[in-house]
C-alpha cells in the first residue's frame, strides 16, 4: 500500500537491468528441490498476515500459504525461509531471485502484472479500503463524513482513493497525514482524527488493539478493490502453475469439505474430484512436477482455505474478520477454484 | 557592648562568614534560579512543566506498569485503566527476539561469546593503562574476523545464514563493523585527498564527494536491489555483507572529511619540522601529524560514529530486522499489537545508552589528550 509509485519505479528499473544482465537459470522448481528450502518473500509484519512469534517463528495468513507451497513442493511445511521485504523492495527481491514466490498481501494491479513483469496467481484475499469511526459520532455511512478529519497514510493508493471518493460525492475532508499503522492508531485513539481509513483488514486489525473495540464501527462502504494474491517471476510457467494450484487446492479442499482432520478418511471418498485432489487417482501431481500426494500434504499439514482463514484472521482470532467476500462462491463469496480435472 | 565597639588594626579583622543568603542551598537558589524577574519566570515555568510531565510519566513507566502477562488483554486487565501503565511484559516476552533476531536458539551461545569477546576487544583500544596492551591491540585487530567466524559458522561450527541475524545483535554488527573499518579507511582517504599525486587525489575526491552527495538510504537500496544485477547470474552475494560494505564506505567518507579538517588545523611548521628531522612521509604522519590531527578531530569522529550507529536502523527499509524492525514485526502479532509506545521506548533506551556512552567516552578522551596550553 505504501509509496506505490516509488516501489514501482524501483521495481521497473530493476527489471530493466535484469533483462540486460541475466538469463534465466534452471527452473525454480529444481532450484527449490535442490536447496530443500522454499524462500518466500514476505512482509516485515502485517497483523494476521505475517509476524514472528516469541521464538522467531513466522506465522500468519500469508505465511500459511507459503508453508502450503512448501508442503506441496518439498513435502514439509516447515522448510520455508521468510525473506522479509518492505513494500518498496518486495518486487525487486523476487525479480532478483532472492525469493522463489511472493506471498505478501500484495494488491494485484495492471502496472504490477505488466510493468513489473510478475505473474499473479489468483486472489487469496479480497480486501478493500474502508472507514472506521467512533460510535459516538453517530455516523452510519461514509456519505455522512463531510468535513471529517481523516487519518491517512501518505503516498499510498489509499490516499488517492480517498480523494476520488470524496470528490465524487461532493464532500470535503481534512487529511491528517500519518506514516504507519501504529501512528494512525495513536492519532485516532488520541482523537486527532475522526476517521481512520485503510484496507478493511487493516482496520479490523487496528480496532482489535483498542481497549474499547466495541465503541468503534467500520462503515459499510468499501471504496476500492484490493485483491491480494501471490506472485512469481515471468518466465517460469511450470513454477507459476504450481503456485496457482497450491492456492486452488486449498479452495477446492474447502469446497469439498476436506479438512486437516478428515483428510486421511477422505482418501477413500467416493467423489472422483477429491480422489484426484488427494492423488489417489489421476496424475495431477506428476504433471505439475510434484509428488502424487502434494495436495494431501498441504491439507494434512496446513489445512484448507477456510481453516487457514479462521486460524489467522477469522472471527475467533483477535483480528476477527468475517469471511465476507472471501467466502466460497457457494456461500455468496468470491473464492472459486477451477475444477480439478 | 565591647564586641561591637572593638576596633582592629588595619588588616587584622578576622574573616566573617558570608551572608547566609549568598552561600549554601539558599545562595545557590538565589543565584542560579531566582536572580532576575525573567529567570524567576523561567524557573517557575520549568518547574511547572517538570511537575506536569514527570509524575504521570513515572507512574506510567514504573508504578502502574505490568511485568508479567501473556497477552495485551491480560496486561490491560491487570491495570486500573487499560493503557494506564506500560506493559513491559511484551518486551520481556520478545526480549530474545529483540536481542538475537532469528538466530537459531541452540547456537545463541555464539552470539553471547562474540559479545564478551567484543568487550574484551574494546578495552585495549579504549584504555591505554592496560597490562600487555600491545597483545590486546593485536587481539582487537583480529576480533572482527574471529567474531565473523563465530557468528556465521563454518570450519567446525554449524553455519548460520546471515538473514537470520536481527535485533540488537544486527545493530551491533553493523555499528561495530562500520566504526572499526571506517576510521582507517577514512584516514587514508583524508590523506589521499591532500596528496600531491593528482590521480590519487582525484580518485579520493570523487569517492568522497559521491558518497557525501548520496543519501545512505539510496546506497542501501543499491546494495539490496541493484547490486545483484551487476554481478554475474548465480553469484550469491550476501545481503548483510553488501550492507556492511555500504555502511562502512558511507561513514568513511564522512570520517575522511572530519580528519581532513583536523589535518588542516595543523600548522605548516609541524610538517616542516618533520621534514627537517628527515622523517619519511609515513613516519612524519604517524609520529607527528596524525596524533595531533586526530586529537582535534575527536568530537567530529565520535559525532560521525554516533550518527552511523543510529543510521543502522535504516536497514529496516530494505527488509532487515534491526530492533526497530523486530519491534514493528512483533506489533503485527495480534496477541500483543497496540503496544507501540513500550516498543519505541525500549528501543530508544537501548540507543540512548549506546550513544550516550560513546559521547561520554569521547569527552574522557578529549580531557586525557588535552595537552594544549
XYZ file of C-alpha atoms in Angstrom:
714
model
C 0.000 0.000 0.000
C 2.796 2.333 0.867
C 4.524 4.540 -1.630
C 3.435 2.552 -4.575
C 4.949 4.956 -7.048
C 8.445 4.709 -5.647
C 8.151 0.978 -5.265
C 7.049 0.767 -8.857
C 9.906 2.896 -10.136
C 12.478 0.874 -8.213
C 10.992 -2.374 -9.411
C 10.732 -1.340 -13.044
C 14.265 -0.034 -13.193
C 15.439 -3.232 -11.591
C 13.600 -5.244 -14.176
C 15.119 -3.156 -16.915
C 18.549 -4.010 -15.564
C 17.578 -7.611 -15.125
C 16.627 -8.010 -18.731
C 20.022 -6.744 -19.781
C 22.295 -8.680 -17.482
C 20.823 -12.000 -16.543
C 19.473 -15.029 -18.226
C 17.052 -17.442 -16.684
C 18.767 -20.200 -14.726
C 17.397 -23.651 -14.193
C 13.729 -23.894 -13.308
C 12.650 -22.592 -9.933
C 11.205 -25.980 -9.030
C 14.557 -27.713 -9.480
C 16.277 -24.922 -7.548
C 13.887 -25.248 -4.625
C 14.119 -29.031 -4.570
C 17.900 -28.884 -4.678
C 18.011 -26.271 -1.945
C 15.488 -28.151 0.169
C 14.030 -24.846 1.354
C 11.360 -22.614 -0.153
C 12.142 -18.919 0.074
C 9.030 -16.785 0.359
C 9.143 -13.042 0.064
C 7.010 -11.883 2.990
C 6.318 -8.608 4.721
C 8.129 -7.285 7.771
C 4.934 -7.524 9.763
C 1.256 -7.151 8.909
C -1.185 -8.099 11.635
C -2.669 -11.522 10.987
C -0.859 -11.942 7.682
C 2.793 -12.222 8.674
C 4.523 -11.765 12.019
C 7.156 -13.561 14.093
C 6.061 -15.193 17.316
C 8.006 -15.187 20.563
C 10.628 -17.627 19.356
C 11.008 -16.039 15.946
C 8.828 -18.482 14.031
C 6.834 -16.739 11.308
C 3.078 -17.046 11.418
C 0.052 -15.639 9.661
C -2.238 -15.980 6.686
C 0.424 -15.307 4.054
C 2.931 -17.466 5.903
C 0.500 -20.390 5.969
C 0.145 -20.174 2.208
C 3.920 -20.102 1.940
C 4.030 -23.207 4.135
C 1.368 -24.813 1.975
C 3.586 -24.228 -1.063
C 6.498 -25.809 0.767
C 4.332 -28.767 1.750
C 3.369 -29.272 -1.885
C 6.856 -28.909 -3.321
C 9.034 -30.356 -0.573
C 6.516 -32.357 1.421
C 7.350 -30.433 4.583
C 5.659 -27.193 5.543
C 8.497 -26.324 7.922
C 11.039 -25.991 5.140
C 10.465 -22.323 4.431
C 12.607 -19.277 4.725
C 10.939 -15.918 5.201
C 12.688 -13.286 3.095
C 11.474 -10.129 4.776
C 10.798 -7.225 2.477
C 9.156 -3.863 2.659
C 6.583 -2.565 0.235
C 9.398 -0.961 -1.727
C 11.742 -3.904 -2.038
C 9.334 -6.816 -2.431
C 9.275 -6.998 -6.240
C 12.984 -6.486 -6.689
C 13.672 -9.231 -4.173
C 11.512 -11.564 -6.190
C 12.892 -10.479 -9.539
C 16.475 -10.605 -8.287
C 15.880 -14.245 -7.341
C 16.272 -13.641 -3.636
C 12.954 -15.367 -3.198
C 11.014 -18.033 -5.062
C 7.491 -16.769 -4.557
C 5.842 -13.683 -3.151
C 3.184 -14.213 -0.506
C 2.961 -10.737 0.880
C -0.542 -9.196 0.931
C 0.167 -7.588 -2.410
C -2.585 -5.905 -4.390
C -2.799 -7.097 -7.954
C -2.742 -4.162 -10.354
C -2.163 -3.716 -14.052
C 1.164 -1.967 -13.599
C 2.486 -4.703 -11.336
C 1.312 -7.514 -13.543
C 2.524 -5.967 -16.783
C 5.022 -3.256 -15.857
C 6.888 -5.048 -13.094
C 6.655 -8.289 -15.085
C 5.088 -10.505 -12.459
C 2.732 -13.410 -12.756
C -0.187 -13.239 -10.321
C -1.995 -16.422 -9.381
C -5.495 -15.741 -8.211
C -6.734 -13.748 -5.270
C -6.290 -15.402 -1.902
C -7.732 -12.414 -0.080
C -10.231 -9.826 -1.329
C -9.624 -6.599 0.508
C -10.864 -3.071 0.004
C -10.480 0.322 1.548
C -12.904 1.161 4.335
C -13.510 3.685 7.100
C -13.527 3.332 10.865
C -15.231 5.832 13.183
C -16.113 6.126 16.817
C -19.715 5.123 17.509
C -20.359 8.261 19.494
C -20.157 10.290 16.287
C -23.369 8.598 15.244
C -22.191 8.125 11.653
C -23.765 5.200 9.827
C -22.446 5.692 6.306
C -19.353 7.091 4.635
C -21.608 9.532 2.805
C -22.079 11.358 6.116
C -18.400 12.091 6.558
C -18.435 15.588 5.049
C -15.942 17.817 6.845
C -14.394 14.992 8.873
C -10.702 14.837 9.726
C -9.253 11.620 8.377
C -6.051 9.779 9.294
C -4.491 8.629 6.054
C -1.165 7.063 5.151
C 0.692 9.424 2.872
C 1.896 8.484 -0.590
C -0.396 5.474 -0.915
C -3.176 4.491 -3.257
C -5.495 4.715 -0.261
C -4.829 8.441 -0.289
C -5.820 8.680 -3.964
C -8.897 6.505 -3.461
C -9.986 8.731 -0.607
C -9.595 11.930 -2.628
C -11.534 10.399 -5.543
C -14.335 9.153 -3.341
C -14.852 12.452 -1.557
C -14.623 14.390 -4.780
C -17.162 12.157 -6.483
C -19.595 12.630 -3.608
C -19.059 16.373 -3.385
C -17.670 16.194 0.158
C -14.709 17.808 1.872
C -12.303 16.344 4.397
C -9.276 17.331 6.394
C -6.350 14.939 5.940
C -4.213 14.050 8.958
C -1.112 12.539 7.340
C 0.444 9.595 9.121
C 3.190 7.146 8.227
C 2.466 3.770 9.826
C -0.427 1.824 11.222
C 0.815 2.306 14.792
C 0.972 6.030 14.276
C -2.554 6.008 12.869
C -3.727 4.110 15.904
C -2.219 6.610 18.338
C -3.673 9.549 16.431
C -7.094 8.014 16.095
C -7.267 6.957 19.733
C -5.927 10.327 20.810
C -8.744 11.991 18.907
C -6.607 13.821 16.369
C -8.786 12.436 13.586
C -12.427 11.389 13.486
C -11.922 8.713 10.890
C -9.196 6.231 10.038
C -9.108 4.822 6.544
C -7.052 1.941 5.176
C -7.743 -1.582 3.896
C -10.631 -3.148 5.778
C -8.462 -5.983 7.105
C -6.061 -3.375 8.475
C -8.939 -1.509 10.102
C -10.138 -4.669 11.786
C -6.639 -5.486 12.975
C -6.164 -1.979 14.323
C -9.533 -1.966 16.022
C -8.701 -5.229 17.759
C -5.870 -3.450 19.578
C -8.105 -0.821 21.165
C -9.026 -1.054 24.823
C -12.643 -0.413 23.771
C -13.056 -2.077 20.356
C -16.835 -2.201 20.644
C -17.082 1.584 20.606
C -15.817 1.745 17.030
C -17.506 0.684 13.830
C -16.228 0.004 10.351
C -18.587 1.696 7.910
C -20.272 -0.491 5.278
C -18.799 1.368 2.269
C -15.755 -0.227 0.702
C -14.373 2.312 -1.736
C -11.673 0.396 -3.579
C -10.749 -3.039 -4.840
C -7.655 -4.523 -3.225
C -7.299 -8.083 -4.485
C -4.319 -9.628 -2.698
C -2.535 -12.563 -4.193
C 0.738 -14.422 -4.667
C 3.192 -13.585 -7.416
C 6.089 -15.214 -9.215
C 8.605 -14.070 -11.808
C 7.916 -14.091 -15.512
C 9.421 -16.892 -17.498
C 8.838 -19.993 -15.404
C 5.428 -21.350 -16.334
C 5.784 -24.623 -14.503
C 6.530 -22.846 -11.238
C 3.660 -20.424 -11.850
C 1.301 -23.367 -12.324
C 2.405 -24.868 -9.042
C 1.749 -21.698 -7.061
C -1.606 -21.228 -8.774
C -2.753 -24.733 -7.985
C -1.488 -24.671 -4.412
C -3.961 -21.872 -3.845
C -6.718 -23.636 -5.805
C -6.098 -26.851 -3.891
C -6.879 -25.130 -0.595
C -10.088 -23.665 -2.012
C -11.164 -26.924 -3.638
C -10.497 -28.753 -0.383
C -12.806 -26.420 1.493
C -15.449 -26.704 -1.184
C -15.331 -30.472 -0.977
C -15.253 -30.484 2.803
C -11.750 -31.915 3.052
C -10.162 -30.690 6.277
C -6.931 -31.237 8.146
C -8.799 -33.601 10.466
C -10.577 -35.758 7.899
C -8.107 -35.771 5.027
C -6.961 -39.331 5.687
C -10.522 -40.586 5.730
C -11.276 -38.633 2.552
C -8.714 -40.710 0.684
C -11.369 -43.385 0.463
C -14.080 -40.941 -0.591
C -16.350 -41.731 -3.499
C -16.055 -38.271 -5.055
C -13.628 -38.600 -8.005
C -12.559 -34.938 -7.684
C -11.482 -35.470 -4.084
C -9.589 -38.571 -5.169
C -7.860 -36.597 -7.894
C -7.104 -33.806 -5.436
C -5.562 -36.177 -2.911
C -3.612 -38.022 -5.545
C -5.458 -41.319 -5.203
C -6.486 -41.143 -8.826
C -5.160 -39.232 -11.810
C -1.699 -37.831 -12.392
C -2.118 -34.172 -11.421
C 0.929 -34.237 -9.170
C 3.147 -35.697 -11.831
C 2.002 -33.182 -14.406
C 2.964 -30.365 -12.052
C 6.338 -31.979 -11.462
C 5.419 -32.773 -7.879
C 4.767 -35.922 -5.908
C 1.401 -37.658 -6.056
C 0.340 -36.522 -2.615
C 1.256 -32.826 -2.985
C -2.244 -31.563 -2.189
C -2.684 -34.172 0.531
C 0.431 -32.721 2.194
C -0.992 -29.203 2.010
C -4.249 -30.159 3.653
C -2.691 -32.532 6.166
C -0.082 -30.033 7.314
C -1.779 -26.666 6.828
C -5.457 -27.228 6.147
C -7.947 -25.959 3.614
C -8.645 -22.331 2.740
C -11.296 -21.889 5.413
C -9.049 -23.356 8.089
C -6.170 -21.078 7.133
C -8.531 -18.110 7.198
C -10.123 -18.908 10.531
C -6.822 -19.748 12.200
C -5.157 -16.460 11.344
C -7.693 -13.732 10.749
C -11.084 -15.321 11.334
C -13.839 -14.344 13.730
C -12.332 -16.252 16.649
C -8.931 -14.542 16.379
C -8.246 -11.105 17.881
C -8.421 -9.714 14.323
C -11.945 -11.023 13.953
C -12.615 -10.757 10.216
C -15.723 -12.411 8.846
C -15.404 -14.311 5.582
C -17.438 -11.802 3.545
C -16.100 -11.636 0.008
C -13.639 -14.359 0.898
C -16.298 -16.944 1.475
C -16.725 -19.714 -1.062
C -18.752 -18.892 -4.160
C -21.292 -21.440 -2.986
C -21.936 -19.290 0.073
C -22.032 -15.952 -1.697
C -18.328 -15.141 -1.646
C -15.770 -14.873 -4.421
C -13.465 -17.787 -3.615
C -13.789 -20.083 -6.588
C -11.418 -22.700 -7.906
C -11.472 -24.229 -11.386
C -12.230 -27.941 -11.412
C -9.532 -30.496 -10.659
C -9.771 -32.482 -13.785
C 28.975 46.177 74.202
C 32.616 45.638 73.879
C 32.220 43.351 70.835
C 30.651 45.960 68.632
C 32.972 48.637 69.821
C 36.053 46.586 69.319
C 38.417 48.058 66.843
C 41.003 46.212 64.817
C 44.198 47.348 63.356
C 44.231 47.580 59.606
C 44.450 44.089 58.100
C 43.773 42.333 61.417
C 39.983 41.927 61.162
C 39.051 38.180 61.256
C 37.156 36.865 58.249
C 33.410 36.992 58.716
C 31.219 34.256 57.278
C 29.497 35.372 54.084
C 25.845 36.446 54.374
C 23.593 33.475 54.664
C 21.637 34.346 51.535
C 24.762 34.213 49.389
C 26.056 30.691 50.077
C 24.796 27.170 50.510
C 21.456 25.992 49.241
C 19.839 29.376 49.662
C 22.586 31.177 47.788
C 22.513 28.604 45.003
C 18.778 29.083 44.572
C 19.119 32.839 44.651
C 21.899 32.997 42.072
C 21.028 30.101 39.798
C 17.252 30.160 39.771
C 15.807 33.453 41.014
C 18.350 36.109 40.088
C 16.176 38.269 37.815
C 12.424 38.518 37.147
C 12.933 36.783 33.800
C 14.809 33.933 35.466
C 12.145 33.652 38.148
C 9.517 33.297 35.458
C 11.589 30.732 33.560
C 12.275 28.757 36.726
C 8.611 28.612 37.639
C 7.662 27.671 34.112
C 10.233 24.882 34.021
C 9.160 23.632 37.451
C 5.539 23.555 36.367
C 6.479 21.741 33.183
C 8.534 19.110 35.008
C 5.809 18.704 37.602
C 3.162 18.070 34.989
C 5.318 15.687 32.912
C 7.465 13.630 35.253
C 4.955 12.247 37.788
C 2.494 10.907 35.172
C 5.372 9.545 33.112
C 6.893 7.890 36.171
C 3.523 6.419 37.038
C 3.085 5.099 33.522
C 6.587 3.683 33.171
C 7.149 2.352 36.692
C 4.285 2.452 39.188
C 1.402 1.281 37.016
C 3.413 -0.952 34.715
C 2.800 -4.665 34.331
C 5.729 -7.050 34.048
C 4.117 -10.430 33.728
C 1.322 -11.238 31.316
C 0.699 -13.496 28.382
C -1.148 -11.033 26.169
C -2.106 -7.403 25.799
C -5.586 -8.170 27.113
C -4.217 -9.747 30.269
C -1.812 -6.849 30.660
C -4.522 -4.230 30.432
C -6.779 -6.300 32.630
C -4.222 -6.028 35.418
C -4.264 -2.238 35.292
C -6.791 0.065 36.874
C -7.410 1.688 33.500
C -6.498 -0.091 30.258
C -3.395 1.582 28.749
C -2.920 3.325 32.099
C 0.529 1.834 32.505
C 3.327 0.391 30.443
C 3.034 -3.267 29.541
C 6.646 -4.336 29.861
C 5.548 -7.943 29.758
C 5.502 -7.563 25.972
C 9.160 -6.548 25.855
C 10.007 -9.345 28.280
C 8.152 -11.824 26.096
C 10.060 -10.675 22.988
C 13.395 -9.935 24.623
C 15.215 -12.810 22.972
C 13.826 -11.800 19.594
C 14.955 -8.239 20.235
C 18.469 -9.380 21.140
C 19.173 -12.261 18.765
C 16.690 -11.780 15.953
C 16.078 -15.109 14.252
C 19.409 -16.637 15.256
C 18.741 -20.331 15.970
C 18.276 -20.836 19.697
C 20.783 -23.688 20.217
C 23.516 -21.569 18.620
C 22.914 -18.388 20.598
C 25.878 -19.011 22.867
C 27.965 -17.973 19.876
C 26.354 -14.542 19.914
C 26.923 -14.260 23.653
C 30.537 -15.322 23.301
C 31.064 -12.810 20.492
C 29.658 -10.110 22.714
C 32.041 -10.962 25.547
C 34.928 -11.063 23.074
C 33.775 -7.692 21.724
C 34.023 -6.148 25.183
C 37.478 -7.686 25.583
C 38.457 -6.252 22.217
C 37.189 -2.772 23.013
C 39.004 -2.414 26.340
C 42.571 -2.335 24.971
C 41.511 0.183 22.337
C 39.850 2.483 24.816
C 42.224 2.374 27.796
C 45.936 2.759 27.468
C 46.750 1.815 31.049
C 46.022 -1.844 30.465
C 48.634 -4.500 31.094
C 50.152 -6.035 27.963
C 48.160 -3.637 25.842
C 50.163 -4.474 22.747
C 48.875 -8.037 22.685
C 45.443 -6.737 23.490
C 45.557 -4.495 20.440
C 46.600 -7.357 18.175
C 43.636 -9.252 19.513
C 41.388 -6.257 18.803
C 42.559 -6.231 15.197
C 41.816 -9.939 14.907
C 38.467 -9.651 16.647
C 36.237 -8.838 13.641
C 37.435 -11.990 11.912
C 37.016 -14.172 14.997
C 33.524 -12.779 15.558
C 32.676 -13.211 11.896
C 33.639 -16.864 12.077
C 31.734 -17.364 15.331
C 28.547 -15.785 14.042
C 28.479 -17.106 10.501
C 29.927 -20.512 11.298
C 31.754 -22.923 9.037
C 35.110 -24.506 9.889
C 33.628 -26.779 12.518
C 30.682 -24.626 13.565
C 27.161 -25.044 12.235
C 26.691 -22.434 9.503
C 24.053 -19.802 10.249
C 22.797 -17.745 7.352
C 23.066 -14.024 7.852
C 19.421 -13.379 7.035
C 18.670 -14.903 10.422
C 20.618 -12.141 12.122
C 18.447 -9.499 13.629
C 17.682 -7.307 16.563
C 20.299 -5.690 18.756
C 22.850 -8.179 17.526
C 22.410 -6.900 13.971
C 22.721 -3.289 15.085
C 25.923 -4.078 16.940
C 27.359 -5.990 13.988
C 26.671 -3.166 11.551
C 27.664 -0.473 14.021
C 30.899 -2.077 15.209
C 31.977 -3.108 11.722
C 31.194 0.308 10.317
C 33.008 2.080 13.113
C 36.103 -0.085 13.187
C 36.671 -0.215 9.438
C 35.629 3.301 8.544
C 38.217 5.030 10.728
C 41.328 3.625 8.999
C 39.716 3.939 5.561
C 38.629 7.464 6.383
C 42.119 8.489 7.495
C 43.601 7.079 4.293
C 41.010 8.927 2.217
C 41.752 12.176 4.043
C 45.471 11.766 3.401
C 44.716 10.834 -0.199
C 42.672 13.948 -0.675
C 45.608 16.081 0.492
C 48.124 14.099 -1.511
C 50.223 15.808 -4.165
C 49.691 12.921 -6.578
C 46.891 14.050 -8.899
C 45.381 10.662 -9.771
C 45.204 9.560 -6.159
C 43.809 12.907 -5.106
C 41.138 12.969 -7.802
C 40.048 9.424 -7.049
C 39.727 10.230 -3.363
C 37.869 13.490 -4.007
C 35.481 11.785 -6.385
C 34.794 8.979 -3.960
C 34.203 11.281 -1.005
C 32.020 13.687 -2.906
C 29.981 10.910 -4.479
C 29.271 9.271 -1.147
C 28.516 12.560 0.539
C 26.206 13.516 -2.261
C 24.080 10.388 -1.992
C 21.808 9.570 0.931
C 22.557 6.407 2.878
C 19.078 5.135 2.028
C 19.922 5.286 -1.662
C 23.157 3.380 -1.076
C 21.295 0.758 0.895
C 18.769 0.401 -1.904
C 21.617 -0.014 -4.352
C 23.109 -2.639 -2.049
C 19.878 -4.516 -1.643
C 18.413 -4.345 -5.129
C 20.776 -3.140 -7.824
C 23.999 -4.887 -6.952
C 22.546 -8.279 -7.783
C 22.029 -7.255 -11.370
C 25.580 -6.079 -11.893
C 27.038 -9.371 -10.755
C 27.150 -12.441 -12.938
C 23.966 -14.518 -12.639
C 24.111 -17.140 -9.959
C 26.536 -15.283 -7.714
C 25.090 -15.102 -4.279
C 26.446 -12.054 -2.557
C 25.271 -11.934 0.987
C 22.903 -9.035 1.720
C 24.405 -8.344 5.132
C 27.872 -8.174 3.605
C 26.614 -5.719 0.977
C 25.069 -3.569 3.685
C 28.223 -3.695 5.792
C 30.309 -2.548 2.848
C 27.929 0.288 2.025
C 27.691 1.486 5.616
C 31.467 1.373 6.003
C 32.074 3.284 2.789
C 29.440 5.810 3.730
C 30.846 6.622 7.117
C 34.455 6.508 5.927
C 33.717 9.378 3.537
C 32.428 11.424 6.429
C 35.343 10.435 8.647
C 37.673 11.487 5.838
C 36.247 14.987 5.850
C 36.413 15.228 9.630
C 40.025 14.079 9.647
C 40.860 16.436 6.800
C 39.557 19.252 8.988
C 41.963 18.111 11.691
C 44.837 17.900 9.244
C 44.207 21.405 8.000
C 44.365 22.732 11.530
C 47.963 21.523 11.901
C 50.293 24.465 11.266
C 52.722 24.150 8.383
C 55.589 24.407 10.839
C 54.818 20.907 12.049
C 55.186 19.446 8.561
C 58.378 21.412 8.011
C 59.740 20.343 11.368
C 59.052 16.731 10.488
C 60.765 17.188 7.134
C 63.772 18.832 8.707
C 64.170 15.877 11.041
C 64.491 13.750 7.925
C 61.349 11.733 8.641
C 59.715 9.924 5.784
C 56.107 10.688 4.802
C 54.816 7.676 6.706
C 56.839 8.354 9.808
C 56.073 12.056 9.808
C 52.375 11.340 9.660
C 52.366 8.521 12.157
C 54.528 10.283 14.725
C 53.746 13.964 14.342
C 50.827 14.902 12.134
C 48.139 12.289 12.733
C 48.317 12.184 16.540
C 47.643 15.904 16.615
C 45.111 15.921 13.813
C 43.120 13.020 15.235
C 43.081 14.626 18.653
C 41.482 17.722 17.174
C 39.045 15.572 15.231
C 37.755 13.526 18.165
C 34.422 15.357 18.588
C 33.748 15.146 14.873
C 34.738 11.498 14.636
C 32.575 10.491 17.575
C 29.763 12.546 16.099
C 30.044 10.564 12.878
C 30.159 7.282 14.774
C 27.048 8.116 16.763
C 25.310 9.126 13.560
C 26.380 5.869 11.926
C 25.165 3.830 14.863
C 21.765 5.419 14.725
C 21.628 5.181 10.938
C 21.795 1.397 11.242
C 18.038 1.489 11.831
C 17.657 2.406 8.155
C 18.272 -1.224 7.201
C 14.651 -1.728 8.203
C 13.689 -0.175 4.895
C 15.432 -2.875 2.899
C 13.761 -5.565 4.961
C 16.422 -6.396 7.546
C 15.017 -6.631 11.025
C 17.041 -4.500 13.410
C 15.466 -3.783 16.841
C 13.099 -1.309 15.224
C 12.125 -3.874 12.600
C 11.684 -6.584 15.215
C 9.535 -4.171 17.174
C 7.327 -3.420 14.211
C 7.066 -7.062 13.229
C 6.179 -8.011 16.800
C 3.489 -5.351 16.840
C 1.851 -7.230 13.978
C 1.187 -10.108 16.371
C -2.485 -9.677 17.199
C -1.907 -11.002 20.713
C 0.247 -8.010 21.564
C -0.472 -5.408 18.887
C -1.184 -1.913 20.089
C 1.750 -1.613 22.475
C 3.807 0.629 20.210
C 4.833 3.058 22.955
C 6.515 0.350 25.005
C 8.457 -0.898 21.984
C 9.680 2.505 20.924
C 10.638 3.482 24.476
C 12.626 0.303 24.859
C 14.459 0.850 21.580
C 15.073 4.496 22.426
C 16.580 3.434 25.743
C 18.917 0.975 24.020
C 20.139 3.568 21.542
C 20.440 6.218 24.227
C 22.648 4.009 26.380
C 24.922 3.169 23.452
C 25.200 6.690 22.077
C 25.496 8.376 25.451
C 28.365 6.106 26.487
C 30.144 6.839 23.206
C 29.721 10.523 23.816
C 30.966 10.307 27.431
C 33.989 8.304 26.297
C 34.863 10.952 23.750
C 34.770 13.618 26.478
C 37.077 11.500 28.620
C 39.422 11.062 25.677
C 39.469 14.781 24.958
C 40.352 15.565 28.562
C 43.046 12.908 28.649
C 44.652 14.085 25.428
C 44.357 17.734 26.330
C 47.983 18.741 26.341
C 47.452 22.237 24.977
C 48.368 25.358 26.838
